[in-house]
XYZ file of C-alpha atoms in Angstrom:
683
model
C 22.138 -24.681 4.236
C 19.877 -28.034 3.211
C 16.085 -25.619 2.528
C 12.538 -26.289 0.728
C 12.821 -23.299 0.104
C 15.712 -21.050 -1.186
C 18.966 -22.099 -2.317
C 22.576 -20.997 -1.743
C 24.996 -19.589 -4.571
C 28.295 -22.031 -3.823
C 31.066 -20.242 -2.813
C 29.254 -16.693 -2.634
C 29.646 -16.639 1.197
C 32.769 -13.998 2.182
C 33.536 -12.163 5.513
C 31.199 -9.927 6.977
C 28.334 -11.276 4.723
C 26.240 -14.666 4.168
C 26.515 -16.594 1.017
C 24.193 -15.209 -2.103
C 20.100 -17.253 -1.485
C 17.834 -17.561 -4.742
C 14.137 -19.065 -4.836
C 14.395 -22.708 -4.790
C 11.737 -23.358 -7.302
C 12.331 -20.410 -9.489
C 16.276 -19.496 -9.189
C 16.334 -17.057 -11.790
C 13.429 -15.820 -14.305
C 14.346 -14.610 -18.144
C 12.221 -11.819 -19.204
C 13.451 -9.218 -21.970
C 9.905 -8.538 -21.885
C 8.664 -4.151 -21.726
C 4.551 -2.986 -20.141
C 4.003 -3.286 -23.651
C 4.703 -6.691 -24.200
C 3.020 -7.550 -21.460
C -0.774 -6.003 -22.233
C -0.307 -6.627 -25.865
C 0.561 -10.855 -25.059
C -2.993 -10.482 -23.244
C -4.104 -8.637 -25.909
C -3.243 -11.204 -29.042
C -5.022 -13.423 -26.350
C -7.893 -12.970 -25.467
C -9.045 -9.310 -26.962
C -12.772 -9.207 -25.951
C -12.115 -10.059 -22.705
C -12.135 -7.412 -19.663
C -9.521 -5.555 -18.663
C -11.033 -2.343 -16.264
C -13.729 -1.450 -14.267
C -15.987 0.292 -12.009
C -19.393 0.727 -11.118
C -20.148 3.759 -12.383
C -22.511 6.317 -11.755
C -26.065 7.224 -11.673
C -26.589 11.403 -11.631
C -29.878 10.690 -11.015
C -30.222 8.693 -7.536
C -26.995 9.651 -6.677
C -25.182 6.333 -6.244
C -23.203 3.388 -7.495
C -24.695 0.716 -9.874
C -25.023 -2.009 -8.473
C -22.853 -3.595 -11.616
C -19.381 -3.430 -12.414
C -19.407 -1.783 -16.188
C -15.896 -3.270 -18.281
C -14.172 -2.109 -20.596
C -11.805 -5.300 -22.720
C -8.599 -5.144 -23.622
C -9.682 -4.340 -27.128
C -11.048 -1.233 -26.283
C -8.642 -0.348 -23.750
C -6.056 -1.325 -26.516
C -8.434 1.982 -29.171
C -8.459 3.800 -25.900
C -4.511 4.313 -25.222
C -4.132 4.896 -29.337
C -6.976 7.140 -29.389
C -4.933 8.840 -25.677
C -1.420 8.178 -26.814
C -2.206 10.150 -30.618
C -4.011 13.145 -29.175
C -0.588 14.055 -27.044
C 1.338 13.689 -29.665
C -0.945 15.923 -31.838
C -0.378 18.491 -28.882
C 3.431 17.739 -29.538
C 2.907 18.417 -32.645
C 1.623 21.310 -32.957
C 4.462 22.933 -30.547
C 1.442 23.076 -27.363
C 3.533 21.197 -25.322
C 6.698 23.707 -24.746
C 8.903 24.205 -27.461
C 11.373 21.255 -26.088
C 8.735 18.596 -26.845
C 8.198 17.751 -30.401
C 5.962 14.836 -32.294
C 9.246 12.764 -31.328
C 9.305 13.499 -28.870
C 10.257 10.501 -26.020
C 10.361 10.039 -22.275
C 8.831 13.751 -20.595
C 5.845 13.186 -18.239
C 2.974 13.519 -17.257
C 0.857 13.434 -14.221
C -2.181 11.447 -12.975
C -3.504 12.944 -9.692
C -6.525 10.985 -8.590
C -8.422 8.021 -6.740
C -8.153 4.437 -8.422
C -10.772 3.942 -11.711
C -10.496 2.963 -14.750
C -9.339 5.548 -17.130
C -5.930 5.238 -14.964
C -5.128 1.893 -16.884
C -5.969 3.899 -20.336
C -3.650 6.385 -19.733
C -0.335 4.142 -18.115
C -1.165 1.890 -21.395
C -0.233 4.840 -23.540
C 2.158 6.300 -22.215
C 4.030 2.822 -22.320
C 3.133 2.667 -26.573
C 4.506 5.959 -26.868
C 6.971 5.881 -25.526
C 6.240 8.848 -22.055
C 6.845 8.289 -18.751
C 4.060 8.579 -16.009
C 3.710 9.944 -12.581
C 1.008 8.961 -9.872
C -0.024 11.176 -7.156
C -1.882 10.389 -3.957
C -5.348 11.848 -4.321
C -4.634 12.698 -0.582
C -1.673 14.398 -1.119
C -2.312 18.617 -0.606
C -1.443 21.307 -3.130
C 2.101 21.156 -2.521
C 2.884 18.058 -2.312
C 1.210 17.534 -5.499
C 2.560 20.884 -6.571
C 5.950 19.585 -6.107
C 5.996 15.708 -7.458
C 4.661 18.074 -10.672
C 7.927 20.231 -11.226
C 10.276 17.643 -10.032
C 8.924 14.989 -12.518
C 8.446 17.710 -15.213
C 5.490 16.803 -15.978
C 3.692 18.689 -19.049
C -0.009 17.373 -18.500
C -1.742 16.617 -15.233
C -4.656 13.689 -15.409
C -6.704 14.989 -12.570
C -10.631 15.152 -10.944
C -12.685 17.912 -10.901
C -11.573 18.547 -6.465
C -8.019 19.395 -7.938
C -9.026 21.924 -10.641
C -8.999 25.519 -8.333
C -5.237 24.259 -6.278
C -3.830 23.299 -9.899
C -4.800 27.109 -11.637
C -3.983 28.651 -7.899
C -0.509 26.807 -8.023
C 0.006 27.566 -12.066
C 3.051 30.101 -11.945
C 5.215 27.696 -9.686
C 4.602 24.434 -12.753
C 6.231 26.590 -15.321
C 6.070 23.361 -17.324
C 2.304 22.028 -17.144
C 0.689 22.637 -20.047
C -2.369 21.319 -20.641
C -5.163 19.372 -18.161
C -7.492 16.783 -18.467
C -10.183 16.020 -16.729
C -11.170 12.801 -16.273
C -14.903 13.541 -14.274
C -17.980 12.081 -16.430
C -20.272 14.846 -17.339
C -23.534 15.728 -15.028
C -25.908 16.022 -17.004
C -27.913 19.408 -17.510
C -30.325 20.092 -14.451
C -33.686 19.400 -14.653
C -36.878 20.330 -12.726
C -34.558 22.696 -10.862
C -33.261 19.911 -9.272
C -29.054 19.179 -10.215
C -27.461 16.016 -10.300
C -26.352 14.605 -7.637
C -22.420 14.236 -7.872
C -19.766 11.085 -7.201
C -17.064 11.414 -4.424
C -14.124 13.622 -5.327
C -16.092 15.632 -8.254
C -17.289 18.893 -7.902
C -19.044 20.886 -10.973
C -17.431 22.562 -13.299
C -18.284 26.081 -15.153
C -17.736 28.671 -17.992
C -15.122 30.604 -15.299
C -12.942 27.855 -14.430
C -12.392 26.797 -18.093
C -12.222 30.589 -18.539
C -9.254 30.568 -15.598
C -7.296 27.519 -16.572
C -7.359 29.250 -20.211
C -6.175 33.102 -18.712
C -3.283 30.671 -17.077
C -1.753 29.544 -20.064
C -3.239 25.818 -19.755
C -4.748 23.663 -22.661
C -7.784 22.398 -20.805
C -9.900 18.790 -22.155
C -12.828 17.113 -20.763
C -11.235 13.057 -20.498
C -13.647 11.811 -23.717
C -13.075 14.922 -25.802
C -9.713 14.183 -25.382
C -10.024 10.887 -26.904
C -11.709 12.376 -29.980
C -9.221 14.603 -30.470
C -6.812 11.728 -30.744
C -8.979 9.607 -33.160
C -8.885 12.492 -35.583
C -4.973 12.939 -35.352
C -4.193 9.567 -35.366
C -0.275 8.667 -34.670
C 0.907 5.334 -35.252
C 2.507 3.250 -31.632
C 6.228 4.231 -30.930
C 6.719 1.847 -27.601
C 10.444 1.104 -26.799
C 11.618 -2.479 -27.371
C 15.041 -1.080 -23.901
C 13.486 -3.164 -21.009
C 15.718 -0.100 -19.102
C 13.679 2.348 -20.703
C 11.841 4.877 -17.558
C 8.016 3.595 -17.279
C 7.163 5.807 -14.061
C 8.346 7.567 -11.438
C 7.240 6.530 -7.769
C 7.753 8.803 -5.471
C 7.734 7.542 -1.796
C 5.584 8.472 0.192
C 7.776 9.972 2.260
C 8.325 9.230 6.433
C 10.142 12.513 7.109
C 11.591 14.899 4.886
C 11.107 15.480 1.100
C 9.424 12.432 -1.225
C 12.204 11.051 -3.392
C 11.147 9.579 -7.059
C 12.134 6.137 -7.721
C 12.992 5.208 -11.441
C 10.882 2.251 -12.111
C 11.790 0.522 -15.845
C 9.539 -0.877 -18.040
C 11.537 -4.566 -17.863
C 12.225 -3.620 -14.415
C 8.351 -3.888 -13.576
C 7.719 -6.397 -16.206
C 9.974 -8.414 -14.963
C 8.388 -8.163 -10.786
C 4.898 -9.028 -12.672
C 6.722 -11.779 -14.112
C 8.810 -13.042 -10.578
C 5.017 -13.016 -8.696
C 2.754 -14.524 -11.818
C 4.795 -17.582 -10.724
C 3.158 -19.839 -8.487
C 0.754 -17.610 -7.949
C -3.044 -18.544 -7.604
C -6.222 -16.269 -8.267
C -5.405 -13.473 -10.862
C -8.542 -14.298 -12.639
C -10.292 -10.755 -11.202
C -8.704 -8.237 -9.056
C -10.707 -4.751 -6.258
C -8.321 -2.430 -7.474
C -8.498 -0.145 -3.986
C -4.897 0.644 -2.874
C -3.217 4.273 -4.129
C -1.929 4.241 -7.450
C 0.604 6.196 -6.437
C 2.209 3.098 -4.726
C 4.229 0.259 -6.396
C 2.807 -2.638 -4.794
C -0.405 -1.124 -6.678
C 1.064 -0.189 -9.850
C 2.658 -4.107 -9.451
C -0.964 -6.389 -8.401
C -2.030 -4.507 -11.289
C 0.274 -5.546 -13.454
C 0.286 -8.675 -12.639
C -3.112 -9.538 -13.468
C -2.552 -8.074 -16.861
C 0.500 -10.408 -17.486
C -2.077 -13.287 -16.067
C -5.185 -12.554 -18.754
C -7.146 -11.147 -15.285
C -9.272 -7.609 -15.042
C -8.686 -4.937 -12.053
C -12.433 -3.662 -10.985
C -11.667 -0.170 -9.014
C -13.294 0.494 -5.770
C -15.835 3.394 -5.337
C -13.857 5.525 -4.417
C -15.057 5.942 -0.605
C -13.403 2.909 2.069
C -16.634 2.260 3.684
C -17.844 1.041 0.841
C -15.135 -1.629 0.294
C -17.464 -3.860 1.102
C -19.733 -3.464 -0.891
C -17.606 -3.002 -4.027
C -16.255 -6.531 -3.210
C -19.787 -8.396 -2.759
C -20.057 -6.248 -5.917
C -17.224 -7.772 -7.875
C -16.732 -11.223 -6.146
C -12.913 -10.790 -6.809
C -10.606 -13.626 -6.667
C -7.096 -11.746 -5.529
C -7.386 -9.195 -2.640
C -3.851 -7.266 -2.619
C -3.926 -4.935 0.704
C -1.880 -4.189 3.887
C -1.553 -4.969 7.623
C -4.105 -1.539 8.571
C -6.584 -2.679 6.670
C -6.159 -7.011 7.478
C -5.836 -5.512 11.158
C -8.881 -3.254 11.397
C -10.933 -6.865 9.575
C -9.364 -9.174 12.034
C -10.680 -6.542 14.973
C -13.562 -6.439 13.849
C -13.766 -10.407 13.853
C -12.023 -10.565 17.166
C -14.572 -8.520 18.476
C -17.612 -11.385 17.552
C -15.435 -13.418 19.372
C -15.377 -11.339 22.696
C -17.711 -12.596 25.744
C -20.216 -15.163 26.977
C -23.238 -15.366 24.309
C -24.015 -18.951 22.414
C -22.343 -17.347 19.016
C -19.216 -15.918 20.368
C -18.093 -18.777 21.927
C -19.036 -20.878 19.015
C -17.034 -18.373 16.698
C -14.185 -18.789 19.031
C -14.377 -22.917 19.336
C -14.587 -23.130 15.234
C -11.334 -20.748 15.466
C -9.276 -22.650 17.792
C -10.949 -26.079 16.022
C -9.275 -24.507 12.220
C -5.943 -23.045 13.516
C -4.786 -26.195 15.092
C -5.416 -27.852 11.928
C -3.478 -24.903 10.527
C -0.876 -25.254 12.450
C -0.513 -29.541 12.288
C -0.587 -29.036 8.019
C -0.932 -25.546 7.442
C -4.757 -25.945 5.668
C -7.219 -23.764 5.686
C -10.216 -25.643 5.014
C -12.383 -27.861 7.281
C -15.644 -29.334 5.789
C -17.705 -28.571 9.310
C -16.803 -25.392 10.655
C -16.817 -23.507 7.488
C -19.966 -24.531 5.851
C -21.595 -23.517 9.295
C -20.008 -20.403 9.404
C -16.006 -19.688 6.866
C -18.398 -19.376 3.780
C -20.564 -16.651 6.059
C -17.506 -14.718 6.356
C -15.696 -15.165 3.153
C -18.879 -13.342 1.668
C -17.926 -10.148 3.510
C -15.262 -10.516 0.570
C -17.352 -11.164 -2.209
C -16.912 -15.169 -1.448
C -14.848 -16.274 -4.592
C -11.333 -14.876 -2.607
C -8.079 -17.459 -3.161
C -5.466 -15.228 -2.675
C -5.112 -12.352 0.061
C -1.432 -10.960 -0.257
C -0.266 -8.797 2.519
C 2.353 -5.858 1.434
C 4.253 -3.195 3.204
C 5.476 -4.517 6.191
C 4.693 -7.994 7.894
C 1.225 -8.914 9.273
C 1.321 -11.037 12.820
C 1.531 -14.232 12.658
C -1.471 -14.732 14.921
C -3.949 -11.546 12.143
C -2.484 -13.770 9.607
C -3.412 -17.798 11.155
C -7.121 -15.590 12.254
C -7.642 -14.194 8.769
C -6.430 -17.532 6.941
C -8.782 -19.707 8.523
C -11.595 -17.371 8.137
C -11.661 -16.568 4.858
C -10.681 -20.132 3.887
C -7.753 -18.699 1.946
C -3.684 -19.158 1.833
C -3.512 -15.505 2.824
C 0.445 -14.724 2.309
C 3.442 -12.217 4.153
C 4.581 -10.276 1.145
C 7.786 -7.408 1.765
C 9.326 -4.872 -0.523
C 9.860 -1.902 -1.083
C 9.485 1.678 -3.601
C 13.067 0.314 -4.974
C 12.159 -3.827 -5.289
C 8.359 -3.719 -5.961
C 8.366 -7.593 -4.277
C 11.523 -9.173 -3.453
C 9.578 -12.232 -1.069
C 6.825 -13.419 -0.644
C 5.614 -16.864 1.719
C 5.315 -20.187 -0.067
C 2.323 -21.609 -1.025
C 0.772 -23.148 2.497
C 4.098 -22.666 4.699
C 2.431 -22.827 8.584
C 5.520 -21.161 9.030
C 3.572 -17.421 9.815
C 6.517 -15.814 11.149
C 8.802 -15.308 8.448
C 7.731 -13.432 4.908
C 9.206 -15.837 2.728
C 11.996 -17.449 0.486
C 13.578 -14.405 -1.762
C 10.761 -13.499 -4.811
C 11.331 -16.173 -7.954
C 14.472 -14.063 -9.986
C 15.836 -12.119 -6.896
C 18.703 -12.843 -5.091
C 19.088 -11.612 -1.781
C 21.740 -11.749 1.651
C 22.479 -10.164 4.899
C 25.500 -8.316 5.606
C 27.194 -7.340 8.770
C 25.251 -4.535 11.103
C 27.725 -3.267 13.845
C 26.776 -0.218 15.583
C 23.170 -2.214 15.825
C 25.000 -6.427 17.615
C 23.781 -8.173 14.627
C 26.004 -9.993 12.647
C 26.234 -12.994 10.070
C 27.906 -15.365 12.248
C 24.520 -15.122 14.779
C 22.639 -18.418 16.183
C 21.136 -19.554 15.280
C 20.447 -17.957 12.443
C 23.156 -14.757 10.561
C 20.941 -12.030 11.065
C 22.123 -8.390 9.466
C 20.794 -5.744 6.835
C 18.625 -7.230 4.015
C 20.186 -6.998 0.769
C 18.802 -7.966 -2.365
C 19.671 -8.169 -6.357
C 17.819 -8.102 -9.486
C 15.201 -7.792 -12.607
C 12.344 -6.484 -10.378
C 14.921 -3.372 -8.389
C 14.699 0.720 -9.652
C 17.681 2.218 -11.302
C 18.569 5.159 -9.140
C 16.324 8.486 -7.793
C 15.304 10.565 -9.890
C 17.580 13.917 -9.494
C 19.449 12.296 -6.612
C 22.666 10.768 -7.227
C 24.029 11.013 -3.788
C 20.341 9.210 -2.359
C 21.064 6.380 -4.855
C 24.478 6.033 -3.809
C 23.617 5.121 -0.160
C 20.969 2.993 -2.082
C 22.812 0.586 -5.000
C 26.131 -0.529 -3.696
C 28.526 -0.874 -7.131
C 28.265 -4.185 -7.097
C 24.216 -3.671 -7.872
C 23.219 -4.580 -4.159
C 19.970 -2.720 -3.102
C 20.235 -1.678 0.735
C 16.946 -2.051 2.513
C 17.651 -0.022 5.433
C 15.565 -3.856 7.190
C 17.461 -6.128 9.726
C 16.472 -9.551 8.564
C 16.999 -13.554 9.651
C 17.609 -16.605 7.744
C 16.029 -18.905 8.918
C 17.245 -23.102 8.571
C 14.923 -23.299 5.605
C 15.554 -20.123 4.293
C 12.730 -17.875 4.814
C 13.229 -14.615 5.547
C 12.586 -12.347 8.824
C 12.110 -8.914 9.204
C 13.384 -8.129 12.743
C 14.292 -4.386 12.686
C 15.008 -1.610 11.445
C 18.096 0.394 10.657
C 16.768 3.637 11.251
C 14.198 4.891 13.489
C 16.116 2.688 15.998
C 16.203 4.830 19.520
C 19.330 5.313 21.924
C 17.696 5.635 25.190
C 19.509 8.225 28.325
C 20.464 4.899 30.054
C 21.705 3.665 26.282
C 19.771 0.788 25.822
C 18.717 0.860 21.613
C 15.019 0.576 21.469
C 13.419 0.229 17.221
C 10.633 2.391 17.608
C 8.339 0.534 14.745
C 9.480 -3.140 15.117
C 8.565 -2.349 18.734
C 5.042 -0.700 18.190
C 3.864 -3.019 15.425
C 3.888 -5.810 18.921
C 0.918 -3.368 20.411
C -1.381 -3.456 17.738
C -4.286 -5.675 17.759
C -6.488 -5.492 21.067
C -9.613 -4.869 19.712
C -11.144 -1.684 20.736
C -7.359 -0.174 19.332
C -7.644 1.067 16.087
C -4.048 2.985 15.746
C -1.220 2.858 18.464
C 2.546 5.071 17.816
C 5.240 4.547 20.862
C 7.112 7.439 21.560
C 10.819 8.041 22.644
C 13.020 10.177 23.829
C 16.923 10.198 24.241
C 17.030 12.708 27.056
C 14.525 9.636 28.804
C 14.917 6.367 30.086
C 10.896 5.455 29.370
C 8.896 4.854 25.676
C 4.924 5.944 26.486
C 2.013 5.827 23.485
C -0.505 7.694 22.060
C -3.471 5.218 21.447
C -6.867 6.169 19.648
C -9.804 3.905 20.152
C -12.054 2.110 17.894
C -15.857 3.691 19.056
C -17.501 0.442 19.115
C -15.521 -2.127 21.428
C -14.043 0.636 22.604
C -17.429 2.015 24.003
C -18.004 -1.731 25.195
C -14.429 -2.233 26.812
C -15.104 1.483 28.900
C -18.431 0.369 29.698
C -16.552 -2.663 31.527
C -14.451 -0.604 33.194
C -16.806 1.577 34.293
C -19.195 0.016 35.290
C -21.733 2.423 33.041
C -23.068 2.560 30.069
C -20.716 4.297 27.510
C -21.948 4.752 23.978
C -20.080 5.528 20.566
C -20.903 9.235 20.506
C -17.796 11.575 19.776
C -18.580 13.250 22.973
C -18.751 10.121 25.236
C -14.970 8.473 23.581
C -13.923 11.725 24.543
C -15.043 11.935 27.788
C -13.605 7.896 28.843
C -10.445 8.370 26.928
C -9.780 11.630 29.375
C -10.820 8.891 32.364
C -7.690 7.735 33.868
C -9.325 4.615 35.130
C -9.223 3.701 31.430
C -6.662 4.989 30.602
C -4.733 2.703 33.536
C -7.196 -0.233 32.094
C -6.113 0.459 28.996
C -2.087 0.311 29.434
C -2.679 -2.332 32.079
C -3.846 -4.850 28.504
C -1.189 -3.134 27.142
C 1.336 -3.933 29.470
C 0.645 -7.260 29.482
C 0.375 -7.984 25.459
C 3.968 -6.714 25.280
C 5.134 -8.927 27.398
C 3.018 -12.100 25.522
C 4.801 -10.991 22.731
C 8.488 -11.384 24.303
C 9.345 -6.972 24.590
C 11.428 -6.917 27.245
C 11.787 -3.939 30.337
C 12.950 -1.702 28.259
C 10.248 -1.766 25.153
C 7.672 -1.047 27.952
C 5.246 1.898 27.675
C 5.036 3.676 31.004
C 2.746 6.483 29.731
C -0.759 6.372 27.890
C -2.402 8.837 26.102
C -5.781 8.282 24.510
C -7.908 10.884 21.784
C -10.597 9.792 20.138
C -9.290 11.345 16.933
C -7.858 9.074 14.205
C -4.350 9.729 13.056
C -5.010 10.494 9.249
C -3.242 11.912 6.395
C -5.858 15.083 6.619
C -4.084 16.078 9.878
C -0.813 14.931 8.649
C 0.081 12.398 10.725
C -0.118 9.103 8.530
C 1.309 8.806 5.072
C -1.242 7.966 2.093
C 0.679 3.947 2.540
C -0.942 3.977 6.322
C 2.442 5.164 7.244
C 3.168 6.983 11.166
C 4.995 10.240 10.504
C 6.840 10.725 13.261
C 8.599 13.799 13.580
C 4.392 15.307 12.926
C 3.639 13.140 15.560
C 6.161 14.497 18.196
C 5.543 17.962 16.817
C 0.828 17.218 16.747
C 1.157 15.707 20.030
C 3.830 17.685 22.039
C 2.124 18.664 25.011
C 0.343 15.021 25.427
C 4.788 13.848 24.934
C 5.150 16.313 28.213
C 2.851 15.684 30.211
C 3.707 12.043 30.154
C 7.061 13.175 30.729
C 6.303 15.261 33.410
C 4.682 12.283 35.329
C 7.007 9.981 35.304
C 6.434 6.948 34.505
C 3.938 5.005 35.143
C 5.358 1.039 38.231
C 3.581 -1.008 35.822
C 4.655 -3.864 38.767
C 1.693 -4.214 40.182
C -0.083 -3.889 35.821
C 1.028 -7.231 34.717
């Protein structure tokens, strides 16, 4: 196959399989580095350059500062040594259990908190002293957290005061846990009768809590005191030189079942970072806001370290992310479709209507998209000076790289954000198990793919007869996507059966995703092996794929598409975007609807509004090529967002389908009892 993006490995095709594809520019990556090497190389080149930082909290005003405070690479080196030494000294004194001694390596500790500079200090200390780290989503409840602490065999936990009570209440179920290190900065003593204002995620600690920890048999340290303890008992670094040494357990967020602990090696993550850095621009300053328990965030930070850049962490409040970006002025903005779809919806909202401003913005976007479709360009001298340089300031004005991971962005959203932010936004594809697998090539105007294989990664397709996908399909071969290379995980911790399901004897990871390879060697994700539902008439529907096709209406924030094998049609539950939905409902009802919770609830229940929204969804589905069985025949609107707190989405914004079906059981039954809506008049 002639290709400008991928090359085929000669004589690698065999019945039921495509040839093996490699990146055309970087077919191989030669790396035996460890994460310790990655940090040390930048430390040697740029010791006084900023490494990690945040906006410090002002306890008096109760707000973040208007600037970032940085830890340099040299300072981080000193702090990782202090922290690692403190852990070694505890082991030497047999305070972490009889099985842990000063020479013990590869034992585990947990980090349960929002993104903050201390994460990288703990991470680098683990790399310097050959220990393992597991990060826990800050939003997890105590049941999930306790499971991960136990399953990973963690002896120490780094956390914030907001989680202390949860840990202490469950201590009897955490037999290996011996020490807590609290990350919060100690608030100043009250003066004048007024207590200090605490930042998000921090609660006051008193002597009762400290006494409680002691009674539970736990050592309790404040982070700064823990570093001081380590400085008093310094131990030399004992890094592993073996790239196959385990660095982390990365637990899948778990849309169904118990989270699985993916084994991430120090060489695998270093390899993935080198692969990701090749041909990537804008790695000087990164905003760190995606969960550190997710491999995408850890990989992005490691890639920035590989390139000698810095990571500035957000304030912990999603509503202040834009403010954080404007203060930091990042050059790279890693993101996921859920975040980018919301940004696109806000821009589309400004484009709607008949005002002069809306018409001008529509014309500017249409003009730039036309140029983009011709040559992939994302800049325009006139429109950028008039409009889009102001749009760029939303993220600080210096972003040169927006990379979208987790799942592909819809082409129209990708193009809109490219021209609005004047940046070569690229789709990528990866999983916990492979870190990074594909990434779009620079300035590729084809926005439907996730690009060719990443540097040093091999991919191929295998027939999936149960879903009627074959590598002999025309015009493009289709099948389950397999991948192989240094970026892969080693398996699932304590789960050989699941490991054998994922990794075959030749080292290929079976992704569970259906892909096609186009004539230029780019990967297109087209379906999912799992989450495919067989309706009562025998038709198969890929729910996740269909759900993605129904996203993009500016007045809807979220949608969940549901099917039942005993029924012959699909239904959905959707959540409105308050401001835009209020204007939409006002237009439909011919009266003013505010964005107050009570007005939104009434509008969501109004049959006229529901019918109008269903009509717009059906028309959107038709425009995007959905077939008849994939069309929605019922809709319920709810003003309650799908969230981690109500158990409907994972911390990585993936829908938890079994939980959603249970949560909306009454609404689902009502929609099916009502029967399928005749959508012909709506088209």
